[in-house]
Amino acid sequence: MLIDSNNVSIDCKPVTTSAVEGEAIPLTSLLRPGREEPVCVYIRATEALCGGESLKITISQSDTQAGEFAEVASASIPAAELVPGNILGWRWLPPSVTRPWIKITATPAGEFTSGSIFAAVVREDPIEYEDGMYIDKGILQC
């Protein structure tokens, strides 16, 4: 999977006691979000979130990068699922996303002592590798 740096909202930021608001992402190069093909979203924990109760992920949209962002979708993920590799929230942007700019925000419920997340819009569906499909530094990973 290739990740365009322009489509990264939250880049491995720690989520402990306060909300992390991501950068605005332009959707103009991804057809018409919410109206045509699904737009893939990649939200994962990069470090296990420990100690809190849950994490609320919200998607907000706007007509411009500096405009007013209005929440259009949210998901609450229980602490037990906040481990690296798990999909947090959605696999594709919800159909309610129809504007050209979005922001992804992560808000903890309770106090996390550690943990960070990554959130981006990507062109391919981020399907996990099966055994024998992933090669790292020339070595087959099983």
CSV table of N, CA and C in Angstrom, one decimal:
chain,number,residue,atom,x,y,z
A,1,MET,N,0.8,-1.2,0.0
A,1,MET,CA,0.0,0.0,0.0
A,1,MET,C,0.9,1.2,0.0
A,2,LEU,N,0.6,2.2,-0.9
A,2,LEU,CA,1.3,3.4,-0.9
A,2,LEU,C,0.5,4.5,-0.2
A,3,ILE,N,1.2,5.3,0.6
A,3,ILE,CA,0.5,6.4,1.4
A,3,ILE,C,1.0,7.7,0.9
A,4,ASP,N,0.2,8.6,0.4
A,4,ASP,CA,0.5,9.9,0.0
A,4,ASP,C,0.5,10.8,1.2
A,5,SER,N,1.7,11.5,1.4
A,5,SER,CA,1.8,12.3,2.6
A,5,SER,C,0.7,13.4,2.7
A,6,ASN,N,0.2,13.8,1.5
A,6,ASN,CA,-0.9,14.9,1.5
A,6,ASN,C,-2.2,14.3,2.1
A,7,ASN,N,-2.3,13.0,2.2
A,7,ASN,CA,-3.6,12.4,2.6
A,7,ASN,C,-3.5,11.8,4.1
A,8,VAL,N,-2.4,12.2,4.8
A,8,VAL,CA,-2.3,11.8,6.2
A,8,VAL,C,-2.9,12.8,7.1
A,9,SER,N,-3.8,12.4,8.0
A,9,SER,CA,-4.4,13.3,8.9
A,9,SER,C,-3.7,13.3,10.3
A,10,ILE,N,-3.5,12.1,10.8
A,10,ILE,CA,-2.8,11.9,12.1
A,10,ILE,C,-1.6,11.0,11.8
A,11,ASP,N,-0.4,11.5,12.1
A,11,ASP,CA,0.8,10.7,11.8
A,11,ASP,C,1.5,10.2,13.1
A,12,CYS,N,1.0,9.1,13.6
A,12,CYS,CA,1.6,8.4,14.7
A,12,CYS,C,1.7,9.3,15.9
A,13,LYS,N,0.6,10.1,16.2
A,13,LYS,CA,0.6,11.0,17.3
A,13,LYS,C,0.1,10.2,18.6
A,14,PRO,N,0.7,10.6,19.7
A,14,PRO,CA,0.2,9.9,21.0
A,14,PRO,C,-1.1,10.4,21.4
A,15,VAL,N,-1.9,9.5,21.9
A,15,VAL,CA,-3.3,9.8,22.3
A,15,VAL,C,-3.3,9.3,23.8
A,16,THR,N,-3.3,10.3,24.7
A,16,THR,CA,-3.3,9.9,26.1
A,16,THR,C,-4.4,10.5,26.9
A,17,THR,N,-4.5,11.9,27.1
A,17,THR,CA,-5.5,12.5,27.9
A,17,THR,C,-6.4,13.5,27.1
A,18,SER,N,-5.9,14.0,26.0
A,18,SER,CA,-6.7,14.9,25.3
A,18,SER,C,-6.9,14.5,23.8
A,19,ALA,N,-7.8,15.2,23.2
A,19,ALA,CA,-8.2,14.8,21.8
A,19,ALA,C,-7.0,15.2,20.9
A,20,VAL,N,-6.8,14.4,19.8
A,20,VAL,CA,-5.9,14.7,18.8
A,20,VAL,C,-6.6,15.0,17.5
A,21,GLU,N,-6.6,16.3,17.1
A,21,GLU,CA,-7.2,16.7,15.8
A,21,GLU,C,-6.2,16.6,14.7
A,22,GLY,N,-6.6,15.8,13.7
A,22,GLY,CA,-5.7,15.7,12.5
A,22,GLY,C,-5.7,16.8,11.6
A,23,GLU,N,-4.8,16.8,10.7
A,23,GLU,CA,-4.7,17.8,9.6
A,23,GLU,C,-5.8,17.6,8.6
A,24,ALA,N,-6.2,18.6,7.9
A,24,ALA,CA,-7.2,18.6,6.9
A,24,ALA,C,-6.7,17.8,5.7
A,25,ILE,N,-7.5,16.9,5.1
A,25,ILE,CA,-7.1,16.1,4.0
A,25,ILE,C,-8.0,16.5,2.8
A,26,PRO,N,-7.4,16.8,1.6
A,26,PRO,CA,-8.2,17.1,0.4
A,26,PRO,C,-8.6,15.8,-0.2
A,27,LEU,N,-9.9,15.7,-0.6
A,27,LEU,CA,-10.4,14.6,-1.3
A,27,LEU,C,-10.6,14.8,-2.8
A,28,THR,N,-10.2,15.9,-3.3
A,28,THR,CA,-10.4,16.3,-4.7
A,28,THR,C,-9.8,15.3,-5.7
A,29,SER,N,-8.7,14.6,-5.3
A,29,SER,CA,-8.1,13.7,-6.2
A,29,SER,C,-8.7,12.3,-6.2
A,30,LEU,N,-9.7,12.1,-5.3
A,30,LEU,CA,-10.3,10.7,-5.1
A,30,LEU,C,-11.7,10.6,-5.5
A,31,LEU,N,-11.9,11.1,-6.7
A,31,LEU,CA,-13.3,11.1,-7.3
A,31,LEU,C,-14.2,12.0,-6.5
A,32,ARG,N,-15.4,11.6,-6.4
A,32,ARG,CA,-16.4,12.3,-5.6
A,32,ARG,C,-16.8,11.5,-4.4
A,33,PRO,N,-16.1,11.8,-3.2
A,33,PRO,CA,-16.4,11.0,-2.0
A,33,PRO,C,-17.9,10.9,-1.7
A,34,GLY,N,-18.3,9.7,-1.3
A,34,GLY,CA,-19.7,9.6,-0.9
A,34,GLY,C,-20.7,9.4,-2.1
A,35,ARG,N,-20.1,9.5,-3.4
A,35,ARG,CA,-21.0,9.5,-4.5
A,35,ARG,C,-20.6,8.4,-5.5
A,36,GLU,N,-19.3,8.1,-5.6
A,36,GLU,CA,-18.8,7.1,-6.6
A,36,GLU,C,-18.2,5.9,-5.8
A,37,GLU,N,-17.0,5.5,-6.3
A,37,GLU,CA,-16.4,4.4,-5.7
A,37,GLU,C,-16.0,4.7,-4.3
A,38,PRO,N,-15.9,3.6,-3.4
A,38,PRO,CA,-15.6,3.9,-2.0
A,38,PRO,C,-14.2,4.4,-1.9
A,39,VAL,N,-14.0,5.3,-1.0
A,39,VAL,CA,-12.7,5.9,-0.7
A,39,VAL,C,-12.1,5.2,0.6
A,40,CYS,N,-11.0,4.5,0.5
A,40,CYS,CA,-10.4,3.8,1.6
A,40,CYS,C,-9.9,4.7,2.7
A,41,VAL,N,-10.1,4.3,3.9
A,41,VAL,CA,-9.5,5.1,5.0
A,41,VAL,C,-8.7,4.1,5.9
A,42,TYR,N,-7.5,4.5,6.3
A,42,TYR,CA,-6.6,3.7,7.1
A,42,TYR,C,-6.4,4.3,8.5
A,43,ILE,N,-7.1,3.7,9.5
A,43,ILE,CA,-6.9,4.2,10.9
A,43,ILE,C,-6.5,3.1,11.7
A,44,ARG,N,-5.3,3.1,12.2
A,44,ARG,CA,-4.7,2.0,13.0
A,44,ARG,C,-4.0,2.6,14.2
A,45,ALA,N,-3.9,1.7,15.3
A,45,ALA,CA,-3.0,2.1,16.4
A,45,ALA,C,-1.6,1.7,16.0
A,46,THR,N,-0.6,2.6,16.2
A,46,THR,CA,0.8,2.3,15.9
A,46,THR,C,1.5,1.8,17.2
A,47,GLU,N,0.9,2.1,18.3
A,47,GLU,CA,1.4,1.6,19.6
A,47,GLU,C,0.1,1.4,20.4
A,48,ALA,N,0.1,0.2,21.2
A,48,ALA,CA,-1.1,-0.1,21.9
A,48,ALA,C,-1.5,1.0,22.9
A,49,LEU,N,-2.8,1.3,22.9
A,49,LEU,CA,-3.3,2.3,23.9
A,49,LEU,C,-3.7,1.6,25.2
A,50,CYS,N,-3.0,2.0,26.2
A,50,CYS,CA,-3.2,1.3,27.5
A,50,CYS,C,-3.8,2.2,28.6
A,51,GLY,N,-4.7,1.7,29.4
A,51,GLY,CA,-5.2,2.4,30.6
A,51,GLY,C,-6.5,3.1,30.4
A,52,GLY,N,-6.9,3.5,29.3
A,52,GLY,CA,-8.2,4.2,29.1
A,52,GLY,C,-9.4,3.2,28.9
A,53,GLU,N,-10.5,3.8,28.7
A,53,GLU,CA,-11.7,3.1,28.5
A,53,GLU,C,-12.1,2.8,27.0
A,54,SER,N,-12.0,3.9,26.2
A,54,SER,CA,-12.3,3.7,24.8
A,54,SER,C,-11.7,4.9,24.0
A,55,LEU,N,-11.8,4.9,22.7
A,55,LEU,CA,-11.3,5.9,21.9
A,55,LEU,C,-12.4,6.3,20.9
A,56,LYS,N,-12.8,7.5,20.8
A,56,LYS,CA,-13.8,8.0,19.8
A,56,LYS,C,-13.1,8.6,18.6
A,57,ILE,N,-13.4,8.0,17.5
A,57,ILE,CA,-12.9,8.5,16.2
A,57,ILE,C,-14.0,9.3,15.5
A,58,THR,N,-13.7,10.5,15.1
A,58,THR,CA,-14.7,11.3,14.4
A,58,THR,C,-14.2,11.8,13.0
A,59,ILE,N,-15.1,11.9,12.1
A,59,ILE,CA,-14.7,12.4,10.8
A,59,ILE,C,-15.6,13.7,10.6
A,60,SER,N,-14.9,14.8,10.3
A,60,SER,CA,-15.5,16.1,10.1
A,60,SER,C,-15.2,16.5,8.6
A,61,GLN,N,-16.1,17.3,8.0
A,61,GLN,CA,-15.9,17.7,6.7
A,61,GLN,C,-16.2,19.2,6.5
A,62,SER,N,-15.6,19.8,5.4
A,62,SER,CA,-15.7,21.2,5.1
A,62,SER,C,-15.6,21.4,3.6
A,63,ASP,N,-16.1,22.6,3.2
A,63,ASP,CA,-15.9,22.9,1.8
A,63,ASP,C,-14.6,23.5,1.5
A,64,THR,N,-13.8,24.0,2.5
A,64,THR,CA,-12.5,24.5,2.3
A,64,THR,C,-11.6,24.0,3.4
A,65,GLN,N,-10.3,24.1,3.1
A,65,GLN,CA,-9.3,23.7,4.1
A,65,GLN,C,-9.4,24.5,5.4
A,66,ALA,N,-9.6,25.8,5.3
A,66,ALA,CA,-9.7,26.6,6.5
A,66,ALA,C,-11.1,26.9,7.0
A,67,GLY,N,-12.1,26.2,6.4
A,67,GLY,CA,-13.5,26.5,6.7
A,67,GLY,C,-13.9,25.8,8.0
A,68,GLU,N,-15.2,25.9,8.3
A,68,GLU,CA,-15.8,25.3,9.5
A,68,GLU,C,-16.0,23.8,9.2
A,69,PHE,N,-15.5,23.0,10.1
A,69,PHE,CA,-15.6,21.5,9.9
A,69,PHE,C,-16.8,21.0,10.7
A,70,ALA,N,-17.7,20.3,10.1
A,70,ALA,CA,-18.8,19.7,10.8
A,70,ALA,C,-18.7,18.2,10.9
A,71,GLU,N,-19.0,17.6,12.1
A,71,GLU,CA,-18.9,16.2,12.2
A,71,GLU,C,-19.9,15.5,11.4
A,72,VAL,N,-19.5,14.4,10.7
A,72,VAL,CA,-20.5,13.7,9.9
A,72,VAL,C,-20.5,12.2,10.3
A,73,ALA,N,-19.5,11.7,11.0
A,73,ALA,CA,-19.5,10.3,11.4
A,73,ALA,C,-18.6,10.1,12.6
A,74,SER,N,-19.0,9.2,13.5
A,74,SER,CA,-18.1,8.9,14.7
A,74,SER,C,-18.3,7.4,15.0
A,75,ALA,N,-17.2,6.9,15.6
A,75,ALA,CA,-17.2,5.5,16.1
A,75,ALA,C,-16.5,5.4,17.4
A,76,SER,N,-17.0,4.6,18.3
A,76,SER,CA,-16.3,4.4,19.6
A,76,SER,C,-15.7,3.1,19.7
A,77,ILE,N,-14.4,3.0,19.9
A,77,ILE,CA,-13.7,1.7,19.9
A,77,ILE,C,-13.3,1.4,21.4
A,78,PRO,N,-13.7,0.2,21.9
A,78,PRO,CA,-13.4,-0.1,23.3
A,78,PRO,C,-11.9,-0.4,23.4
A,79,ALA,N,-11.4,-0.2,24.6
A,79,ALA,CA,-9.9,-0.3,24.9
A,79,ALA,C,-9.3,-1.7,24.5
A,80,ALA,N,-10.1,-2.7,24.6
A,80,ALA,CA,-9.6,-4.1,24.2
A,80,ALA,C,-9.2,-4.2,22.8
A,81,GLU,N,-9.8,-3.3,21.9
A,81,GLU,CA,-9.5,-3.4,20.5
A,81,GLU,C,-8.5,-2.4,20.0
A,82,LEU,N,-7.9,-1.6,20.9
A,82,LEU,CA,-6.9,-0.6,20.6
A,82,LEU,C,-5.5,-1.1,20.6
A,83,VAL,N,-5.3,-2.1,19.8
A,83,VAL,CA,-4.0,-2.7,19.7
A,83,VAL,C,-3.5,-2.5,18.2
A,84,PRO,N,-2.1,-2.5,18.0
A,84,PRO,CA,-1.6,-2.3,16.7
A,84,PRO,C,-2.1,-3.3,15.7
A,85,GLY,N,-2.5,-2.8,14.5
A,85,GLY,CA,-3.0,-3.7,13.5
A,85,GLY,C,-4.5,-3.7,13.3
A,86,ASN,N,-5.2,-3.4,14.4
A,86,ASN,CA,-6.7,-3.5,14.3
A,86,ASN,C,-7.2,-2.2,13.5
A,87,ILE,N,-8.2,-2.5,12.7
A,87,ILE,CA,-8.9,-1.4,12.0
A,87,ILE,C,-9.7,-0.6,13.1
A,88,LEU,N,-9.5,0.7,13.1
A,88,LEU,CA,-10.2,1.6,14.1
A,88,LEU,C,-11.2,2.4,13.3
A,89,GLY,N,-12.5,2.1,13.5
A,89,GLY,CA,-13.5,2.9,12.9
A,89,GLY,C,-14.0,2.2,11.6
A,90,TRP,N,-13.6,2.8,10.4
A,90,TRP,CA,-14.1,2.4,9.2
A,90,TRP,C,-13.1,1.9,8.3
A,91,ARG,N,-13.5,1.1,7.3
A,91,ARG,CA,-12.6,0.6,6.2
A,91,ARG,C,-12.6,1.6,5.0
A,92,TRP,N,-13.8,2.1,4.8
A,92,TRP,CA,-14.0,3.1,3.8
A,92,TRP,C,-14.7,4.3,4.4
A,93,LEU,N,-14.5,5.5,3.8
A,93,LEU,CA,-15.2,6.7,4.3
A,93,LEU,C,-16.7,6.5,4.2
A,94,PRO,N,-17.4,6.9,5.2
A,94,PRO,CA,-18.9,6.7,5.2
A,94,PRO,C,-19.5,7.5,4.1
A,95,PRO,N,-20.6,7.1,3.6
A,95,PRO,CA,-21.3,7.8,2.5
A,95,PRO,C,-21.7,9.3,2.9
A,96,SER,N,-21.8,9.5,4.2
A,96,SER,CA,-22.2,10.9,4.6
A,96,SER,C,-21.1,11.9,4.3
A,97,VAL,N,-19.9,11.4,4.0
A,97,VAL,CA,-18.8,12.4,3.6
A,97,VAL,C,-19.0,12.8,2.2
A,98,THR,N,-19.3,14.0,2.0
A,98,THR,CA,-19.6,14.5,0.6
A,98,THR,C,-18.9,15.8,0.3
A,99,ARG,N,-18.2,16.4,1.2
A,99,ARG,CA,-17.4,17.6,1.0
A,99,ARG,C,-16.0,17.4,0.6
A,100,PRO,N,-15.3,18.3,0.0
A,100,PRO,CA,-13.9,18.1,-0.5
A,100,PRO,C,-12.8,18.0,0.6
A,101,TRP,N,-13.1,18.4,1.8
A,101,TRP,CA,-12.0,18.4,2.9
A,101,TRP,C,-12.5,17.6,4.1
A,102,ILE,N,-11.7,16.8,4.7
A,102,ILE,CA,-12.1,16.1,5.9
A,102,ILE,C,-10.9,16.2,7.0
A,103,LYS,N,-11.3,16.0,8.2
A,103,LYS,CA,-10.4,15.9,9.4
A,103,LYS,C,-10.8,14.7,10.2
A,104,ILE,N,-9.8,14.0,10.7
A,104,ILE,CA,-10.1,12.8,11.5
A,104,ILE,C,-9.6,13.2,12.9
A,105,THR,N,-10.4,13.0,13.9
A,105,THR,CA,-10.1,13.4,15.3
A,105,THR,C,-10.2,12.1,16.2
A,106,ALA,N,-9.3,12.0,17.1
A,106,ALA,CA,-9.3,10.9,18.1
A,106,ALA,C,-9.4,11.5,19.5
A,107,THR,N,-10.5,11.1,20.2
A,107,THR,CA,-10.7,11.6,21.5
A,107,THR,C,-10.8,10.4,22.5
A,108,PRO,N,-9.9,10.4,23.5
A,108,PRO,CA,-9.9,9.3,24.5
A,108,PRO,C,-10.9,9.5,25.5
A,109,ALA,N,-11.5,8.4,26.0
A,109,ALA,CA,-12.4,8.3,27.1
A,109,ALA,C,-11.6,7.7,28.2
A,110,GLY,N,-11.3,8.4,29.3
A,110,GLY,CA,-10.4,7.9,30.3
A,110,GLY,C,-9.0,8.3,30.0
A,111,GLU,N,-8.1,8.0,30.8
A,111,GLU,CA,-6.7,8.4,30.6
A,111,GLU,C,-5.8,7.3,30.2
A,112,PHE,N,-5.3,7.4,29.0
A,112,PHE,CA,-4.4,6.4,28.4
A,112,PHE,C,-3.0,6.7,28.9
A,113,THR,N,-2.2,5.7,29.3
A,113,THR,CA,-0.9,6.0,29.8
A,113,THR,C,0.1,5.9,28.6
A,114,SER,N,-0.3,5.2,27.5
A,114,SER,CA,0.6,5.2,26.3
A,114,SER,C,-0.3,4.9,25.1
A,115,GLY,N,0.3,5.0,24.0
A,115,GLY,CA,-0.4,4.7,22.7
A,115,GLY,C,-0.4,5.8,21.7
A,116,SER,N,-0.5,5.4,20.4
A,116,SER,CA,-0.5,6.4,19.4
A,116,SER,C,-1.3,5.8,18.2
A,117,ILE,N,-1.8,6.7,17.3
A,117,ILE,CA,-2.5,6.2,16.1
A,117,ILE,C,-2.0,6.9,14.9
A,118,PHE,N,-2.4,6.3,13.8
A,118,PHE,CA,-2.1,6.8,12.4
A,118,PHE,C,-3.4,6.8,11.7
A,119,ALA,N,-3.7,7.9,11.0
A,119,ALA,CA,-4.9,8.0,10.2
A,119,ALA,C,-4.7,8.7,8.8
A,120,ALA,N,-5.1,8.0,7.8
A,120,ALA,CA,-4.9,8.6,6.4
A,120,ALA,C,-6.0,8.1,5.5
A,121,VAL,N,-6.2,8.8,4.4
A,121,VAL,CA,-7.0,8.3,3.3
A,121,VAL,C,-6.0,7.7,2.3
A,122,VAL,N,-6.3,6.5,1.8
A,122,VAL,CA,-5.5,5.8,0.9
A,122,VAL,C,-6.2,5.3,-0.3
A,123,ARG,N,-5.4,5.0,-1.4
A,123,ARG,CA,-6.1,4.7,-2.7
A,123,ARG,C,-6.5,3.2,-2.7
A,124,GLU,N,-5.7,2.3,-2.0
A,124,GLU,CA,-6.0,0.9,-2.1
A,124,GLU,C,-6.6,0.5,-0.7
A,125,ASP,N,-7.4,-0.6,-0.8
A,125,ASP,CA,-8.0,-1.2,0.4
A,125,ASP,C,-6.9,-1.8,1.2
A,126,PRO,N,-6.6,-1.4,2.4
A,126,PRO,CA,-5.5,-1.9,3.2
A,126,PRO,C,-5.7,-3.3,3.7
A,127,ILE,N,-5.7,-4.3,2.9
A,127,ILE,CA,-6.0,-5.7,3.3
A,127,ILE,C,-4.7,-6.2,3.9
A,128,GLU,N,-4.8,-6.9,5.0
A,128,GLU,CA,-3.6,-7.4,5.7
A,128,GLU,C,-3.0,-8.5,4.9
A,129,TYR,N,-1.6,-8.7,4.9
A,129,TYR,CA,-0.9,-9.8,4.3
A,129,TYR,C,-1.2,-11.1,5.0
A,130,GLU,N,-1.2,-12.2,4.2
A,130,GLU,CA,-1.3,-13.5,4.8
A,130,GLU,C,0.1,-14.1,4.9
A,131,ASP,N,0.2,-15.2,5.6
A,131,ASP,CA,1.6,-15.8,5.7
A,131,ASP,C,2.1,-16.0,4.3
A,132,GLY,N,3.4,-15.7,4.2
A,132,GLY,CA,4.1,-15.9,2.9
A,132,GLY,C,4.0,-14.8,1.9
A,133,MET,N,3.2,-13.7,2.2
A,133,MET,CA,3.0,-12.6,1.3
A,133,MET,C,3.8,-11.4,1.6
A,134,TYR,N,4.4,-11.3,2.7
A,134,TYR,CA,5.1,-10.1,3.2
A,134,TYR,C,6.6,-10.3,3.2
A,135,ILE,N,7.4,-9.5,2.5
A,135,ILE,CA,8.8,-9.6,2.5
A,135,ILE,C,9.4,-8.3,3.1
A,136,ASP,N,10.2,-8.4,4.2
A,136,ASP,CA,10.8,-7.2,4.8
A,136,ASP,C,12.3,-7.3,4.8
A,137,LYS,N,12.9,-6.4,4.1
A,137,LYS,CA,14.4,-6.4,3.9
A,137,LYS,C,14.9,-7.7,3.3
A,138,GLY,N,14.2,-8.2,2.4
A,138,GLY,CA,14.6,-9.4,1.6
A,138,GLY,C,14.3,-10.7,2.4
A,139,ILE,N,13.6,-10.6,3.5
A,139,ILE,CA,13.3,-11.9,4.3
A,139,ILE,C,11.8,-12.1,4.3
A,140,LEU,N,11.4,-13.3,3.9
A,140,LEU,CA,10.0,-13.6,4.0
A,140,LEU,C,9.5,-13.7,5.4
A,141,GLN,N,8.4,-13.0,5.7
A,141,GLN,CA,7.9,-13.0,7.0
A,141,GLN,C,6.6,-13.9,7.1
A,142,CYS,N,6.6,-14.7,8.0
A,142,CYS,CA,5.4,-15.7,8.1
A,142,CYS,C,4.6,-15.3,9.3
